[in-house]
mmCIF file of C-alpha atoms in Angstrom:
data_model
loop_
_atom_site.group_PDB
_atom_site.id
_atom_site.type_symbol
_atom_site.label_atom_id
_atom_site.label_comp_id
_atom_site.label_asym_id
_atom_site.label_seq_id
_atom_site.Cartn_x
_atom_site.Cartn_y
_atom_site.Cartn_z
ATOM 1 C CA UNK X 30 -86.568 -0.528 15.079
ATOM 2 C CA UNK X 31 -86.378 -0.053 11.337
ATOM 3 C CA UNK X 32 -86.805 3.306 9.334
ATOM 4 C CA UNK X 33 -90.620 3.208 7.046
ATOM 5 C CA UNK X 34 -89.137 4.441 4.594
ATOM 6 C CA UNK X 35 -92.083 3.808 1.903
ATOM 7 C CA UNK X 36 -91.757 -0.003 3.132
ATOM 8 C CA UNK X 37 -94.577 -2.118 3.670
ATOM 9 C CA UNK X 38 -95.379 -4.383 6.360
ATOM 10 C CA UNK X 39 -94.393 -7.828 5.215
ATOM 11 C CA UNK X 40 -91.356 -10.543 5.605
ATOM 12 C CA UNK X 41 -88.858 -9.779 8.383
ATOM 13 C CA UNK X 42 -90.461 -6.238 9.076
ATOM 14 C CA UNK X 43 -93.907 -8.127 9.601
ATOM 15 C CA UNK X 44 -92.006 -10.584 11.659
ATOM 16 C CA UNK X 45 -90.459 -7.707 14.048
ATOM 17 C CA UNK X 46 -93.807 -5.818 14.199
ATOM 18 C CA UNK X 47 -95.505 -9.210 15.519
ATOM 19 C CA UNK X 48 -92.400 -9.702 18.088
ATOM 20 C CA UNK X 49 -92.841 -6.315 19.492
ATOM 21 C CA UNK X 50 -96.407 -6.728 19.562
ATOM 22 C CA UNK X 51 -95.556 -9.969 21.344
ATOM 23 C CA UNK X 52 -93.448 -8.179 23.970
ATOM 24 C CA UNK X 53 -95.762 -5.029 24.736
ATOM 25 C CA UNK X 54 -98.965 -7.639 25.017
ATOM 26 C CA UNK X 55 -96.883 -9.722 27.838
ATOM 27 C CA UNK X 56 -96.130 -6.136 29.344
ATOM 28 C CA UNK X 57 -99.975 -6.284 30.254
ATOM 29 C CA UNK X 58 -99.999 -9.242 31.503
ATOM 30 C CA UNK X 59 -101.892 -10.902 28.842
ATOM 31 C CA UNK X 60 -101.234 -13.696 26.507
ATOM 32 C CA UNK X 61 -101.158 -13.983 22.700
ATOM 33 C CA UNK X 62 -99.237 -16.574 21.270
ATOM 34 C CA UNK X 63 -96.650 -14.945 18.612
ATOM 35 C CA UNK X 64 -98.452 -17.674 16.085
ATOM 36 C CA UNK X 65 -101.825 -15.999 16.718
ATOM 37 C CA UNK X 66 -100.050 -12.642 16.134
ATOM 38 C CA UNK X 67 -98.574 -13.140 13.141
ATOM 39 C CA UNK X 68 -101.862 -14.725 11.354
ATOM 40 C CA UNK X 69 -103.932 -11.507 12.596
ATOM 41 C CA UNK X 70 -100.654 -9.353 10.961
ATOM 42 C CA UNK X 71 -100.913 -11.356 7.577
ATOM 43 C CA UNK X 72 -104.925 -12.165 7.581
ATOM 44 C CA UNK X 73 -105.785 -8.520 7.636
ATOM 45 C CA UNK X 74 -103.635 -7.827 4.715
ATOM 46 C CA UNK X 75 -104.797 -11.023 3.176
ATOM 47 C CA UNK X 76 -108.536 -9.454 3.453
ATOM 48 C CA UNK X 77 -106.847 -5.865 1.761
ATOM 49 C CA UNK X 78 -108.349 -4.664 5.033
ATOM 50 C CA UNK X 79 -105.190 -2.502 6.497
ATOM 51 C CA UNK X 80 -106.480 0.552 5.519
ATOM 52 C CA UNK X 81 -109.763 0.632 7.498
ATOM 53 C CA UNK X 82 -110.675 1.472 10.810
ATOM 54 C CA UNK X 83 -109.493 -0.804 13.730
ATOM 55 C CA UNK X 84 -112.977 -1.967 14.741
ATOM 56 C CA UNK X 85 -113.712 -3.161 10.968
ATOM 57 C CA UNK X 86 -110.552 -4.814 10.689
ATOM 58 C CA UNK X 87 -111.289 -6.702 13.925
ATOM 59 C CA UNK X 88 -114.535 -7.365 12.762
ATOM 60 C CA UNK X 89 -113.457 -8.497 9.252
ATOM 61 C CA UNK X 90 -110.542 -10.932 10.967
ATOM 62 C CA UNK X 91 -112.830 -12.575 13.730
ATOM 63 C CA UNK X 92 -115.028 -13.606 10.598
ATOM 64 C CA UNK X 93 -112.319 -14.460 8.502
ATOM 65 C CA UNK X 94 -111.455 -16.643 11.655
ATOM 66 C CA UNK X 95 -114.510 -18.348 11.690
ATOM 67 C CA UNK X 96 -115.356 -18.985 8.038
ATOM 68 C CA UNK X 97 -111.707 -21.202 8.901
ATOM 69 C CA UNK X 98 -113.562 -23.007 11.810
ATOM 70 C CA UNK X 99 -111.274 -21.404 14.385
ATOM 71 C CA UNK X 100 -113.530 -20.797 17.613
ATOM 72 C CA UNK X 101 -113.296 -17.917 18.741
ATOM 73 C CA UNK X 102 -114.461 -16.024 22.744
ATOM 74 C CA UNK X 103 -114.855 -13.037 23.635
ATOM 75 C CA UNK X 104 -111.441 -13.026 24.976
ATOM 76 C CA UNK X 105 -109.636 -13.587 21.071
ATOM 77 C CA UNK X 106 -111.437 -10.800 19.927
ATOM 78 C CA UNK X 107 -110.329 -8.509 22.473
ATOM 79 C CA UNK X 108 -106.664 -9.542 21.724
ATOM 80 C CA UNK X 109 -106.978 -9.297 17.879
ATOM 81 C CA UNK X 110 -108.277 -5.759 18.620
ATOM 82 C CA UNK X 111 -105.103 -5.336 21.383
ATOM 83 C CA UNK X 112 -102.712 -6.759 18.373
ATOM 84 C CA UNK X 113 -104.174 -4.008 15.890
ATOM 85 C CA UNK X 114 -103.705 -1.292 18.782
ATOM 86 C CA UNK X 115 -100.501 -2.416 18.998
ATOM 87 C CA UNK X 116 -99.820 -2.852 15.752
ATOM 88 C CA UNK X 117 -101.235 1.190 15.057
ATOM 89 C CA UNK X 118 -98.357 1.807 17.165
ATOM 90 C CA UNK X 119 -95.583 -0.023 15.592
ATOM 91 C CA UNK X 120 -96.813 1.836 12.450
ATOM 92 C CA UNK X 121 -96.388 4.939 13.664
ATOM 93 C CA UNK X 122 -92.613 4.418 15.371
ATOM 94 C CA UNK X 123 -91.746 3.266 12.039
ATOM 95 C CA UNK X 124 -92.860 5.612 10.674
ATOM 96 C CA UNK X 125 -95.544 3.588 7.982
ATOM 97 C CA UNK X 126 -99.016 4.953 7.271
ATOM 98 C CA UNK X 127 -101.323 2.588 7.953
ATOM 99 C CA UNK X 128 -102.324 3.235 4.276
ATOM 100 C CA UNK X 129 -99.433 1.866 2.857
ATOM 101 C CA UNK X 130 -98.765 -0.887 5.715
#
């Protein structure tokens, strides 16, 4: 895993945050494709919305989502708010704030 380091989360450290993501979410059995990952990753900074709370930034991508005509269930929302758990996480092994992700 790479070192924070001040970094933020974009290009191939984006790219191995959505992987790992990727990996832990089929490690409970559910699936996200790595696609879908990545746009949640890159919509949320898109929306400067990386330094709120997890349910706002869920909130704030599902209606991003929409306003782009994707449909989305019940079920999408619960795995953009698994990819942001997940993503919390990569933050932290890294060693990133979420502030400066």
């Amino acid at each position: 895993m790479s070192n924070g380091g001040g970094r933020k989360l974009q290009g191939a450290l984006l790219e191995e945050c959505a992987e790992w993501i990727w990996e832990q979410i089929q490690d409970e059995g559910l699936f996200v494709p790595g696609e879908l990952i990545e746009l949640i990753l890159t919509t949320e900074r898109e929306l400067n919305l990386q330094t709120h709370p997890l349910p706002e930034i869920a909130t704030g991508v599902a209606a991003a989502f929409r306003e782009q005509s994707h449909l989305l269930s019940p079920t999408d929302e619960r795995a953009i708010e698994a990819v942001l758990a997940w993503e919390d996480e990569f933050l932290g092994i890294a060693g990133i704030p979420r502030a400066f992700s």
